[in-house]
XYZ file of C-alpha atoms in Angstrom:
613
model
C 4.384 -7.755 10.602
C 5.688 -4.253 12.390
C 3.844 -0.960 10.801
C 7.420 -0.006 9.384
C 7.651 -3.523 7.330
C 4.075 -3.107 5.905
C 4.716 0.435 4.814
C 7.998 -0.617 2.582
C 5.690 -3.625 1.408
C 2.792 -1.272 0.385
C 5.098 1.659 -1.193
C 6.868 -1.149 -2.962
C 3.788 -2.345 -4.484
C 2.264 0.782 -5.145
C 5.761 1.714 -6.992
C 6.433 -1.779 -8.668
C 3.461 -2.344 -9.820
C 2.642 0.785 -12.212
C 6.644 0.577 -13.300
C 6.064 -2.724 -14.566
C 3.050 -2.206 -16.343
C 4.565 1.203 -17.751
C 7.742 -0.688 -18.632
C 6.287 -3.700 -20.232
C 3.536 -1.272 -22.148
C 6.956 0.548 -23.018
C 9.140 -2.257 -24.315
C 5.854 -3.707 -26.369
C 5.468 -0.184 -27.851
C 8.953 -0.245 -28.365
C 9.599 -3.100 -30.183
C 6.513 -2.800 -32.451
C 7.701 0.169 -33.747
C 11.193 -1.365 -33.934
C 9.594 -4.001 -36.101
C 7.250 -1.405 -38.062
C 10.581 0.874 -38.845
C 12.528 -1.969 -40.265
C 10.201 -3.814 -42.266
C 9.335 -0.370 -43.496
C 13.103 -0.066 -44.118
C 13.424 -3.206 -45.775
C 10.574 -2.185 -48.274
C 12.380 1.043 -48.901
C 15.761 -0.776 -49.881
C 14.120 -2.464 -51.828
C 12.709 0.245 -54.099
C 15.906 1.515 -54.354
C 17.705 -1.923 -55.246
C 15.014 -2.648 -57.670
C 15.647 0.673 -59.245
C 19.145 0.754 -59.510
C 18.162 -2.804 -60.970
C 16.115 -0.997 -63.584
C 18.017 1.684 -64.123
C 20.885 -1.047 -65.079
C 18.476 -2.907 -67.071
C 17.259 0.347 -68.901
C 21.137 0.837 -69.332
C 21.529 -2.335 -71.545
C 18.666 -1.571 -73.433
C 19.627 1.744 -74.200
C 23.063 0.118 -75.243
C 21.370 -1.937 -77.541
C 18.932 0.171 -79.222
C 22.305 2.597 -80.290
C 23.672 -0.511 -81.288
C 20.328 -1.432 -83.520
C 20.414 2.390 -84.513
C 23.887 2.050 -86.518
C 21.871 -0.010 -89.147
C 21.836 -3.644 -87.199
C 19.762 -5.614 -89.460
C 21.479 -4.954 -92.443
C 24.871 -5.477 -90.822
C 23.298 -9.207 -89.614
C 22.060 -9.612 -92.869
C 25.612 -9.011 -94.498
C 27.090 -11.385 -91.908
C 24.518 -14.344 -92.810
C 25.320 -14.039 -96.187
C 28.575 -15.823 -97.490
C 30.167 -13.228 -99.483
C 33.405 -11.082 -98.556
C 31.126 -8.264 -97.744
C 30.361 -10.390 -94.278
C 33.621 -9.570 -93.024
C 33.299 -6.046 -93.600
C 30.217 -6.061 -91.794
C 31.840 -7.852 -89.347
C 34.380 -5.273 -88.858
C 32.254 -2.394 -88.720
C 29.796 -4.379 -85.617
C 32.491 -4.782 -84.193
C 34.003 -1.356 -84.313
C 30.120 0.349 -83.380
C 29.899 -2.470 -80.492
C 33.140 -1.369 -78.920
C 32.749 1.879 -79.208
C 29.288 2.317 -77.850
C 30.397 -0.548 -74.958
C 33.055 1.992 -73.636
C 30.543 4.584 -74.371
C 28.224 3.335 -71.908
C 30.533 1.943 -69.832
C 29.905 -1.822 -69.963
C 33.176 -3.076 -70.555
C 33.556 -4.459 -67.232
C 30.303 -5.662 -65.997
C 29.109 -6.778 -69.340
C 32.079 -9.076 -70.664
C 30.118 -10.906 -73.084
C 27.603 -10.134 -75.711
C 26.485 -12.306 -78.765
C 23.819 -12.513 -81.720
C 22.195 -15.436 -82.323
C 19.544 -16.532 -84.799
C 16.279 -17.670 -83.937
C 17.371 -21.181 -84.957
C 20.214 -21.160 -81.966
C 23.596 -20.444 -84.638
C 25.839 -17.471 -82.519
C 26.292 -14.953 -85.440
C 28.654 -12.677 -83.556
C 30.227 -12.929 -80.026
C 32.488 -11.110 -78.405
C 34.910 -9.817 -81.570
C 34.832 -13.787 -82.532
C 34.008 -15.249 -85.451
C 30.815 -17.436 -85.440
C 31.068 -20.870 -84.310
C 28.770 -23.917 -84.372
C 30.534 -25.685 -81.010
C 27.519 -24.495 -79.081
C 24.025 -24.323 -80.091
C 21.732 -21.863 -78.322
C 19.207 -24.199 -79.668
C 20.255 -26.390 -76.785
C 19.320 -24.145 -74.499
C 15.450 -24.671 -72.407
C 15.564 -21.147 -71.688
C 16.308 -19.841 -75.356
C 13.443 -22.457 -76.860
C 11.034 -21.132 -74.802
C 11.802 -17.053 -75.126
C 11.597 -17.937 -78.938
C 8.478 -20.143 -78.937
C 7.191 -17.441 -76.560
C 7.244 -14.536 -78.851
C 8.401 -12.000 -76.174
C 10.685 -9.386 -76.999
C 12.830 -9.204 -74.232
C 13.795 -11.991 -71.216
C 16.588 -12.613 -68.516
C 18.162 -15.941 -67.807
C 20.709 -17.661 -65.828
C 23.649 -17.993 -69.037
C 24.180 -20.684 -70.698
C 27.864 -20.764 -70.205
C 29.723 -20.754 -73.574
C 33.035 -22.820 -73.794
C 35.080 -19.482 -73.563
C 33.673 -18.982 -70.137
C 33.569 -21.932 -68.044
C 37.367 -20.842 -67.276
C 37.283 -17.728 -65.711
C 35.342 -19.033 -62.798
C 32.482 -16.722 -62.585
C 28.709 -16.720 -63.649
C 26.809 -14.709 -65.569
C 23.449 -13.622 -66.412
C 21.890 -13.189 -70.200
C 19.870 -10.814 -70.808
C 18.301 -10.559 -74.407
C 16.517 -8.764 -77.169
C 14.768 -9.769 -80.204
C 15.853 -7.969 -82.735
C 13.328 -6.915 -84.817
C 13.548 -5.326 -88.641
C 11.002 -2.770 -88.536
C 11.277 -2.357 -92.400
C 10.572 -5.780 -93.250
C 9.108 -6.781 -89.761
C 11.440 -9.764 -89.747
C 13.045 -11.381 -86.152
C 15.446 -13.697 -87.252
C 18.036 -12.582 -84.300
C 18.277 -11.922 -80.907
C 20.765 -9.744 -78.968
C 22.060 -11.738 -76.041
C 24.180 -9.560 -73.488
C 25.694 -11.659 -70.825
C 26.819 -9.901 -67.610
C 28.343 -11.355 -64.194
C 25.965 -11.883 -61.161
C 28.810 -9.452 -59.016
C 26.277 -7.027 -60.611
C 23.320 -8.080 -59.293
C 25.623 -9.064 -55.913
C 26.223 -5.444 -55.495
C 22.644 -4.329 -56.147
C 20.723 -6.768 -54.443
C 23.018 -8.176 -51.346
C 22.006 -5.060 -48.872
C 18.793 -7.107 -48.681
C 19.654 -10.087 -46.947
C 20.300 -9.800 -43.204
C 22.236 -12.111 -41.030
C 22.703 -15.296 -42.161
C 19.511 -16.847 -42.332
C 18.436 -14.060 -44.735
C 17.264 -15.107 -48.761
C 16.699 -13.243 -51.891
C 15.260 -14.395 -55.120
C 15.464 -12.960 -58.652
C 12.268 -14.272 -60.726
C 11.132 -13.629 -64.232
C 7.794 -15.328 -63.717
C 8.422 -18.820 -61.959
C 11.916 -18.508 -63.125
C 14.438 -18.510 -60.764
C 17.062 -16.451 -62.184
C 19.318 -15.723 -59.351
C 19.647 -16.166 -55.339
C 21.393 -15.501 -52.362
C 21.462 -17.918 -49.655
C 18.923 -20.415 -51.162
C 18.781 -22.904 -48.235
C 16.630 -24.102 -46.636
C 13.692 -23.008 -49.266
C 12.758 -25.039 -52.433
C 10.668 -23.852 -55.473
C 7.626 -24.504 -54.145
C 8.435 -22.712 -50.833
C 9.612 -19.663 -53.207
C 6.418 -19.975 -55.737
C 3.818 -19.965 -52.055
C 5.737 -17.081 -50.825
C 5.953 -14.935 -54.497
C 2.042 -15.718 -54.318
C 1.292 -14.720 -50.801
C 3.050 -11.293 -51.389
C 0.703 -10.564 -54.042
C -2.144 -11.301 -52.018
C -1.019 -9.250 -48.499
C 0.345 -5.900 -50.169
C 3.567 -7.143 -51.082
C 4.948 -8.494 -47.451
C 3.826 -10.339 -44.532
C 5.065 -12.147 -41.790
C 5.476 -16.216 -41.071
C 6.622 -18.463 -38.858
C 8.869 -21.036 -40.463
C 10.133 -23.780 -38.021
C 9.503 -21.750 -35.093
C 11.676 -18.586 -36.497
C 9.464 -15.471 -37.395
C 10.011 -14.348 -41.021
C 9.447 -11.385 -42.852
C 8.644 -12.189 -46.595
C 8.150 -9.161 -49.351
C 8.450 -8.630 -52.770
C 8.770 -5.925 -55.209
C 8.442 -6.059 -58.723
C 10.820 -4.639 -61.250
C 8.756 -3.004 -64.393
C 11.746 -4.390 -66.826
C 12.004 -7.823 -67.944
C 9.007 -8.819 -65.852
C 10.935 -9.304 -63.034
C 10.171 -9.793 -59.163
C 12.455 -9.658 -56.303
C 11.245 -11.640 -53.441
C 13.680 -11.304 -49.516
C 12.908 -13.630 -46.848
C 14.814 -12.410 -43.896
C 14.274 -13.324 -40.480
C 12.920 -10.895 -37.751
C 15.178 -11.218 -34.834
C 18.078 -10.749 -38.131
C 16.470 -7.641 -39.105
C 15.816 -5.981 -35.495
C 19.526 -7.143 -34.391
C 21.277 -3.909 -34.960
C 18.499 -2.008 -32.739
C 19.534 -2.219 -28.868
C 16.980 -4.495 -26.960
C 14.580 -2.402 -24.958
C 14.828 -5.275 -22.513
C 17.932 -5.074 -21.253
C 17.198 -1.605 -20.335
C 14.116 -1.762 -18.700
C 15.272 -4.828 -16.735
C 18.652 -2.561 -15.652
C 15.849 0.461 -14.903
C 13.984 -1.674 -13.255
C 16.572 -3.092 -10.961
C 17.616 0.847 -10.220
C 14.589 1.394 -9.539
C 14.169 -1.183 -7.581
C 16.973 -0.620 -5.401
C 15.635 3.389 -5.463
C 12.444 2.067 -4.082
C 14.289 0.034 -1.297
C 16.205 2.912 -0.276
C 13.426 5.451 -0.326
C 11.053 3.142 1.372
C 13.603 2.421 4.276
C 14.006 6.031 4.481
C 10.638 7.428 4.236
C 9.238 4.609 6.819
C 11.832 5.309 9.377
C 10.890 9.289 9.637
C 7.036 8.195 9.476
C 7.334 5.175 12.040
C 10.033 7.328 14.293
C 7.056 9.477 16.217
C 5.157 6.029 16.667
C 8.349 4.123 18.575
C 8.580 7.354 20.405
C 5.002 6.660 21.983
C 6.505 3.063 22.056
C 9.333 3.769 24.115
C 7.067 6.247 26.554
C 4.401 3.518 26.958
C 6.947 1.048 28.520
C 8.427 3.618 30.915
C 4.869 3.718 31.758
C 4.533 0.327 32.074
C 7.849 -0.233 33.917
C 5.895 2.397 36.662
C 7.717 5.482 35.517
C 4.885 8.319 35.334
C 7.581 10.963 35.080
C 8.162 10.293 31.352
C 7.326 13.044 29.181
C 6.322 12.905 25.594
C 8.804 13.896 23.376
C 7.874 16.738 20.514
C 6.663 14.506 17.724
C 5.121 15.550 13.953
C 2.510 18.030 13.147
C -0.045 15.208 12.518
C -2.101 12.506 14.096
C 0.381 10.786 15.512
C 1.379 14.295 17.327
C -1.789 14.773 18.267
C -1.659 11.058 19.949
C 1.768 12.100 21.782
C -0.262 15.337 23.141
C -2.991 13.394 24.491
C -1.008 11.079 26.165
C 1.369 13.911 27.559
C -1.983 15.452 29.128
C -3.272 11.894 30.283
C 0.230 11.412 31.836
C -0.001 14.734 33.134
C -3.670 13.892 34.560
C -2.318 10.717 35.994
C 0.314 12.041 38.407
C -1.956 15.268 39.479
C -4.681 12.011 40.198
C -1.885 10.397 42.352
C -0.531 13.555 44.264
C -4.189 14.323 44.986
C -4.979 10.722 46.829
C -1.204 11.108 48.237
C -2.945 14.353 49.832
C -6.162 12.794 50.617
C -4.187 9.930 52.210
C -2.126 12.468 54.843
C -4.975 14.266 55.287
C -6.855 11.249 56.224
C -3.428 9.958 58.594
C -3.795 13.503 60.011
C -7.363 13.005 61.065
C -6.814 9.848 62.744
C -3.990 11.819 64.804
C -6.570 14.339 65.827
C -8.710 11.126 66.885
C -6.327 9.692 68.695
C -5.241 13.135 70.084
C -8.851 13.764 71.069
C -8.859 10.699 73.304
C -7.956 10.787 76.813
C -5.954 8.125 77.524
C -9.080 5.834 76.662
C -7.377 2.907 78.060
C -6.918 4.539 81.517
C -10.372 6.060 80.995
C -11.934 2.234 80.239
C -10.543 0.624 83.614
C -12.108 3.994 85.155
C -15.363 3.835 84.204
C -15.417 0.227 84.593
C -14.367 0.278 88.226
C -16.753 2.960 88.981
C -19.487 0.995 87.256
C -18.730 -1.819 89.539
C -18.731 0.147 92.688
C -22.275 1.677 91.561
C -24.086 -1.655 91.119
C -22.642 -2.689 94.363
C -23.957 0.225 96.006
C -27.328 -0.333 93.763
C -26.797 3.484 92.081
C -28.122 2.735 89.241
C -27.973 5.780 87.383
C -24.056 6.007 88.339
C -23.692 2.401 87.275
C -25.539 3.365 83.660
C -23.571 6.219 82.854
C -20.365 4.539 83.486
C -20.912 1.648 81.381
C -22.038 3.777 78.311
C -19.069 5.689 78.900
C -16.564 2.598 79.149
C -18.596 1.177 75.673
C -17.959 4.126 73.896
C -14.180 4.373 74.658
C -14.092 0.305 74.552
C -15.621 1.102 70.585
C -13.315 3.581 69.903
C -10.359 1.540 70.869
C -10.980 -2.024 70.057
C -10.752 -1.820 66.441
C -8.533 -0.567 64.138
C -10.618 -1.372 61.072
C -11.834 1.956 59.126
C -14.893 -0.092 58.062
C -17.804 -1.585 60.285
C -21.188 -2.556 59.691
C -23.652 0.125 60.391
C -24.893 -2.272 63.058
C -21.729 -1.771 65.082
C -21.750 2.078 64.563
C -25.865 2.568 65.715
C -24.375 0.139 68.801
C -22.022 3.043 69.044
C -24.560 5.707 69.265
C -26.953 4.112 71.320
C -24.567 3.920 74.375
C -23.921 7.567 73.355
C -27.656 8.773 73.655
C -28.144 6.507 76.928
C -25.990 8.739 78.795
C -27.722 11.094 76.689
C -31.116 10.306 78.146
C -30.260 10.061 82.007
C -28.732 13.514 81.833
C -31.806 15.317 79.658
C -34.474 12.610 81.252
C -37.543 13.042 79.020
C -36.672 17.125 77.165
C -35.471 14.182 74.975
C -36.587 11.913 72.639
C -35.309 9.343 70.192
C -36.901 7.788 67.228
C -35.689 4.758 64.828
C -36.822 3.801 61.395
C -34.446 1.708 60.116
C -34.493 -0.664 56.912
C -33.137 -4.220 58.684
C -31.386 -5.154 55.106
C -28.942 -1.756 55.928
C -27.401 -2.990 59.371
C -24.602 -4.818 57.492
C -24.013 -2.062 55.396
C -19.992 -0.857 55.707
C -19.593 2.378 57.314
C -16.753 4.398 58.415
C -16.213 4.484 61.949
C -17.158 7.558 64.024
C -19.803 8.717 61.500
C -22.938 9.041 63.436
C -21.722 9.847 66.800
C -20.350 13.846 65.917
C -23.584 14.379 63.808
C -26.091 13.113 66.873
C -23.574 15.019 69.381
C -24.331 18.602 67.065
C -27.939 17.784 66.862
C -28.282 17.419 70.683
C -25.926 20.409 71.660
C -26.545 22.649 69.210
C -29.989 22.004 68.146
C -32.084 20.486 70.749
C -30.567 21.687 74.212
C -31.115 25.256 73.407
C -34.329 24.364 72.667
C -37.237 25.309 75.354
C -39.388 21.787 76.299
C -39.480 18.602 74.747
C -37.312 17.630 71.440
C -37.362 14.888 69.427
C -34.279 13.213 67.341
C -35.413 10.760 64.402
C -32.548 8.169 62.903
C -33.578 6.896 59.425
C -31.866 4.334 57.288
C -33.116 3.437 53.681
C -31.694 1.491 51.184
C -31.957 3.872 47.710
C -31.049 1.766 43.791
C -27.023 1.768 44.524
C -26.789 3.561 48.002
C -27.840 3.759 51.549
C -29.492 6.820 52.853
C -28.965 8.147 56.606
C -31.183 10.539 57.806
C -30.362 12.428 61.348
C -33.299 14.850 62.043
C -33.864 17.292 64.848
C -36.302 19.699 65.485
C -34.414 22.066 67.565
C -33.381 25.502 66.940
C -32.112 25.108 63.709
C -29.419 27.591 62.020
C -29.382 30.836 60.874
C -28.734 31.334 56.701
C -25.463 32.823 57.124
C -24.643 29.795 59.192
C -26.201 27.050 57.288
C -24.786 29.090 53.481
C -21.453 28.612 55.231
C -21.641 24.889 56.286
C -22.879 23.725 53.023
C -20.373 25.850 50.761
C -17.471 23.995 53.339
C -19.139 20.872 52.551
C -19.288 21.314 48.731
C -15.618 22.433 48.864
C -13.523 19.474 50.361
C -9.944 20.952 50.605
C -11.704 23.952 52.967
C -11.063 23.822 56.528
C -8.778 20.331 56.643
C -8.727 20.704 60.471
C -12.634 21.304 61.278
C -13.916 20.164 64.707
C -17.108 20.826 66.722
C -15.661 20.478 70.294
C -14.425 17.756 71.182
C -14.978 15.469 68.433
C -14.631 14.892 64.703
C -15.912 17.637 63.190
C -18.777 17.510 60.392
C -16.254 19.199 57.563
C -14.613 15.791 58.398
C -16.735 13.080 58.456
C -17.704 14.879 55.115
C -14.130 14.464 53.934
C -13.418 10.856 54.824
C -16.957 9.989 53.324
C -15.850 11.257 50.189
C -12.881 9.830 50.234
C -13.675 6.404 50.690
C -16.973 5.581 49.203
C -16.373 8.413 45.910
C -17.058 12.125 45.131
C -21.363 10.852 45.207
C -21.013 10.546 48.821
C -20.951 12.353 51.649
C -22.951 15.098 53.364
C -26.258 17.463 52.785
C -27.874 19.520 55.830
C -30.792 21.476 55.077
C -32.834 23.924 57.793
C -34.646 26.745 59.238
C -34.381 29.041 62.147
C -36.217 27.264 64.787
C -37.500 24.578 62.229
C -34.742 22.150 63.508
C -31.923 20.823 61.530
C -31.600 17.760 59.222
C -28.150 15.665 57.942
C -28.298 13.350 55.391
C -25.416 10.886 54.817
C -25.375 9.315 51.020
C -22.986 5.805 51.060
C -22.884 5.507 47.273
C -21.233 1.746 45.700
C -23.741 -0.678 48.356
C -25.202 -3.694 47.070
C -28.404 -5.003 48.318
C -28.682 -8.426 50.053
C -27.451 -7.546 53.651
C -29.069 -9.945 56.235
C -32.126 -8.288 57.505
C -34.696 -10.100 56.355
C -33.534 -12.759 59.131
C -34.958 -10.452 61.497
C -38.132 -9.956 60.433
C -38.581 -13.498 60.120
C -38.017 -13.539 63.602
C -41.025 -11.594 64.464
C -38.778 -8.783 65.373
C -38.053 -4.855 64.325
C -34.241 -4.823 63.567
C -33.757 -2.819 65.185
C -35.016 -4.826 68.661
C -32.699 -7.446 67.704
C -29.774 -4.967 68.822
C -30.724 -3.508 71.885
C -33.244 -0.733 70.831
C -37.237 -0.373 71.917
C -38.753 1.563 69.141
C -39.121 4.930 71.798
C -35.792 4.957 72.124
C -34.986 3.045 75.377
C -32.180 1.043 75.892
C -33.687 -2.801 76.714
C -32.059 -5.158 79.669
């Protein structure tokens, strides 16, 4: 997965993750307090419908008790009696029960009242005269408000002949009338009144359609609303459980959450018990849901957008350094680092700006180091003359001089034809240091037949060195300066030490003289050129390679640990030493010494310096 598909992943998360838990902790919140708000509604409806239920109950009682106050028991006593003063009585009821029904405004929702005696005979009803069709007596709920001795009760009616035609039902509400003279309750005062009443008062409580309400006096059931699917017993466990849990609680009732209260109304011993279903009541209040699943899609979609957006300006600087690296990689060191952010990443663009940078200066310095080397071998070459013409020379004259039996002449030319034959054969930088001492001995022969014995030569050489690489020409213009410059000068007999050593990673070379040596200005001079490699490109003792460059090509080709050091005194002779740094150990010497033999005596060399036949 790339860096810019793990960031939107991650900030995704990071975002989603908190939202969700927010949202969730949100909508829970939400809907508790939904659910707290309307049951607490519901309780406060109900207050008010059971006081407007009292207040219409406290209504018919205050209708009766000015009824009772225009002399009711003597007015029912007139009626019972069969004389022709009952119909005056009659007529006067009537008159104070009309009046005070207007009065209090019960002419509509009351359209029924009656008296009847404790024995079940209707004594007035209604304006009519009293009639035996119908006997209260027949009537559960009248039996048991008389054998109970209370004073007041409500009941479903029993529906009188006169109203089982005009289609509606009604509700009785009675009295016992009660003759606080003689203490007597022969009567009660029955007021029947339609259920639209309690409709209106007590409908706002149901919700939906799976919403019930109960009217109980006791474990009456005196009215309901949408009864179904509860029985009595379901009603009596729920009236109970109210009482017990502060009036309302919550159940499950076939896997639909219900919430049950009651409140009791202080007249008639009454108790009005809703069962209304949760999701009924909490259906007018907008689902938090919805929302937070449209916010959280938004937001989602936000978080998409902003991710895409954000990742692309952080992961721009790092496909920057993308796109560099391959021009690097396709071999183009030219590439420059464009300017990236303020940051890490810019500080990663910087670096590799300066490595770039560090890179190309590396390559236009070996470039250099490369013509400067090409121009060295020119000045070789160029120092040669014509070494093939010079070869067939010395070779003929070599001939003629052994013919002749001039030994000396014949010596001297065939050093001379070895050393051009060396510097001509091979065109290989590298030779084993073998090859190159071979070099040098021919060298110093012609060396020692022109100087006799002023000079003298002296070997100690490590046999597990002479396979060693070296770079051609090394040895040779170091000897040459020792002889010329050091030991010629020098008044009576000087003496030239070669020393190779094998040292941890390198092989030493140590050319000693004990000639004249150098002054300090000279020797300060020399070893500053030798420290600096770009000084003096073109540096040459004579006519040969110069020390400045055997120096540089050292350097060059074995690293910056190689090359030269010379160290001396005025008339304390001079001393070169050559560092080859990168040589392994393991060269065949120990061959030779197995042999019985120096190493050096397996190449030519006696250990005073003479050349052997």
């Amino acid at each position: 997965m790339k860096i810019r598909s793990r960031i939107i992943v991650f900030f995704m998360i990071s975002s989603f993750i908190p939202f969700f838990i927010l949202s969730g902790a949100s909508w829970y919140h939400y809907q508790a307090t939904i659910r707290d708000n309307a049951f607490s509604y519901t309780r406060q409806m109900m207050t008010q419908t059971a006081t407007g239920l009292e207040e219409f109950l406290n209504q018919l009682d205050q209708f009766y008790y000015a009824v009772y106050a225009q002399d009711l028991p003597r007015l029912l006593a007139e009626l019972d009696a069969t004389s022709t003063g009952s119909v005056r009585a009659h007529i006067t009821l009537n008159e104070t029960i009309i009046r005070l029904w207007t009065f209090y405004g019960l002419s509509e929702r009351m359209p029924y009242l009656s008296i009847v005696s404790d024995s079940g005979n209707i004594i007035y009803q209604n304006n009519r005269a009293a009639s035996s069709d119908y006997q209260f007596s027949q009537s559960e709920w009248f039996c048991a408000l008389v054998n109970s001795g209370a004073h007041s009760g409500l009941s479903p009616a029993g529906l009188l002949p006169y109203q089982k035609d005009d289609g509606r039902t009604y509700i009785t509400y009675a009295q016992k009338i009660i003759d606080y003279n003689t203490a007597e309750n022969n009567y009660y005062f029955l007021m029947d009144f339609d259920t639209d009443v309690v409709d209106q008062l007590l409908s706002t409580l149901v919700t939906g359609n799976t919403g019930s309400l109960f009217l109980l006096n006791g474990n009456d059931l005196i009215y309901t609303i949408n009864p179904e699917p509860f029985v009595m017993e379901d009603i009596i466990r729920f009236q109970r459980e109210c009482r017990m849990q502060d009036l309302s609680y919550e159940e499950t009732i076939d896997g639909v959450p219900y919430f049950i209260s009651s409140y009791p109304v202080s007249q008639a011993s009454l108790n009005i018990l809703c069962v209304n279903s949760i999701p009924d009541l909490t259906a007018g209040v907008p689902d938090l849901k919805h929302f937070t699943l449209l916010l959280s899609g938004i937001s989602m979609l936000l978080t998409v957008l902003l991710s895409c957006f954000f990742s692309a300006r952080l992961v721009k600087p790092i496909h920057d350094l993308k796109e560099v690296t391959y021009e690097v990689m396709r071999g183009n060191l030219e590439v420059t680092v464009p300017p990236l952010t303020h940051d890490e990443i810019g500080d990663l663009g910087t670096c590799l700006d300066q490595m770039l940078s560090h890179i190309r200066q590396l390559i236009r310095e070996k470039y250099e180091y490369s013509l400067r080397e090409k121009e060295l071998q020119i000045h070789t070459l160029q120092s040669q003359i014509n070494p093939h013409f010079l070869y067939n020379t010395l070779e003929t004259i070599s001939s003629i001089a052994e013919s002749e039996g001039i030994d000396p002449i014949r010596d001297i030319a065939f050093s001379m034809a070895e050393l051009y034959r060396y510097s001509i054969s091979a065109s290989d930088r590298f030779v084993p240091i073998r090859c190159e001492l071979e070099y040098v001995r021919h060298y110093l022969d012609i060396i020692r037949i022109r100087f006799g014995e002023r000079i003298r030569i002296h070997y100690q050489i490590d046999g597990d060195v002479l396979e060693s690489p070296i770079l051609k020409l090394t040895l040779q213009p170091i000897v040459e300066n020792a002889v010329y410059h050091g030991l010629e000068p020098k008044r009576g007999i000087g003496n030239l030490t070669i020393s190779m050593h094998r040292k941890e990673s390198f092989v030493e070379i140590i050319i000693q003289d004990d000639g004249v040596g150098m002054d300090k200005n000279t020797l300060d001079a020399l070893q500053r050129r030798l420290k600096d490699p770009d000084s003096d490109p073109t540096a040459y003792s004579g006519s040969h390679i110069g020390i400045s460059n055997v120096n540089r090509r050292l350097r060059l080709r074995f690293g910056a640990s190689s090359g030269l050091q010379i160290t001396g005194t005025p008339g304390g002779g001079t001393c070169v030493t050559i560092r080859l740094a990168g040589q392994s150990s393991g060269f065949g010497g120990s061959q030779l010494e197995d042999a019985g033999l120096t190493p050096f005596e397996q190449n030519g060399f006696a250990a005073d310096g003479a050349a052997r036949k």
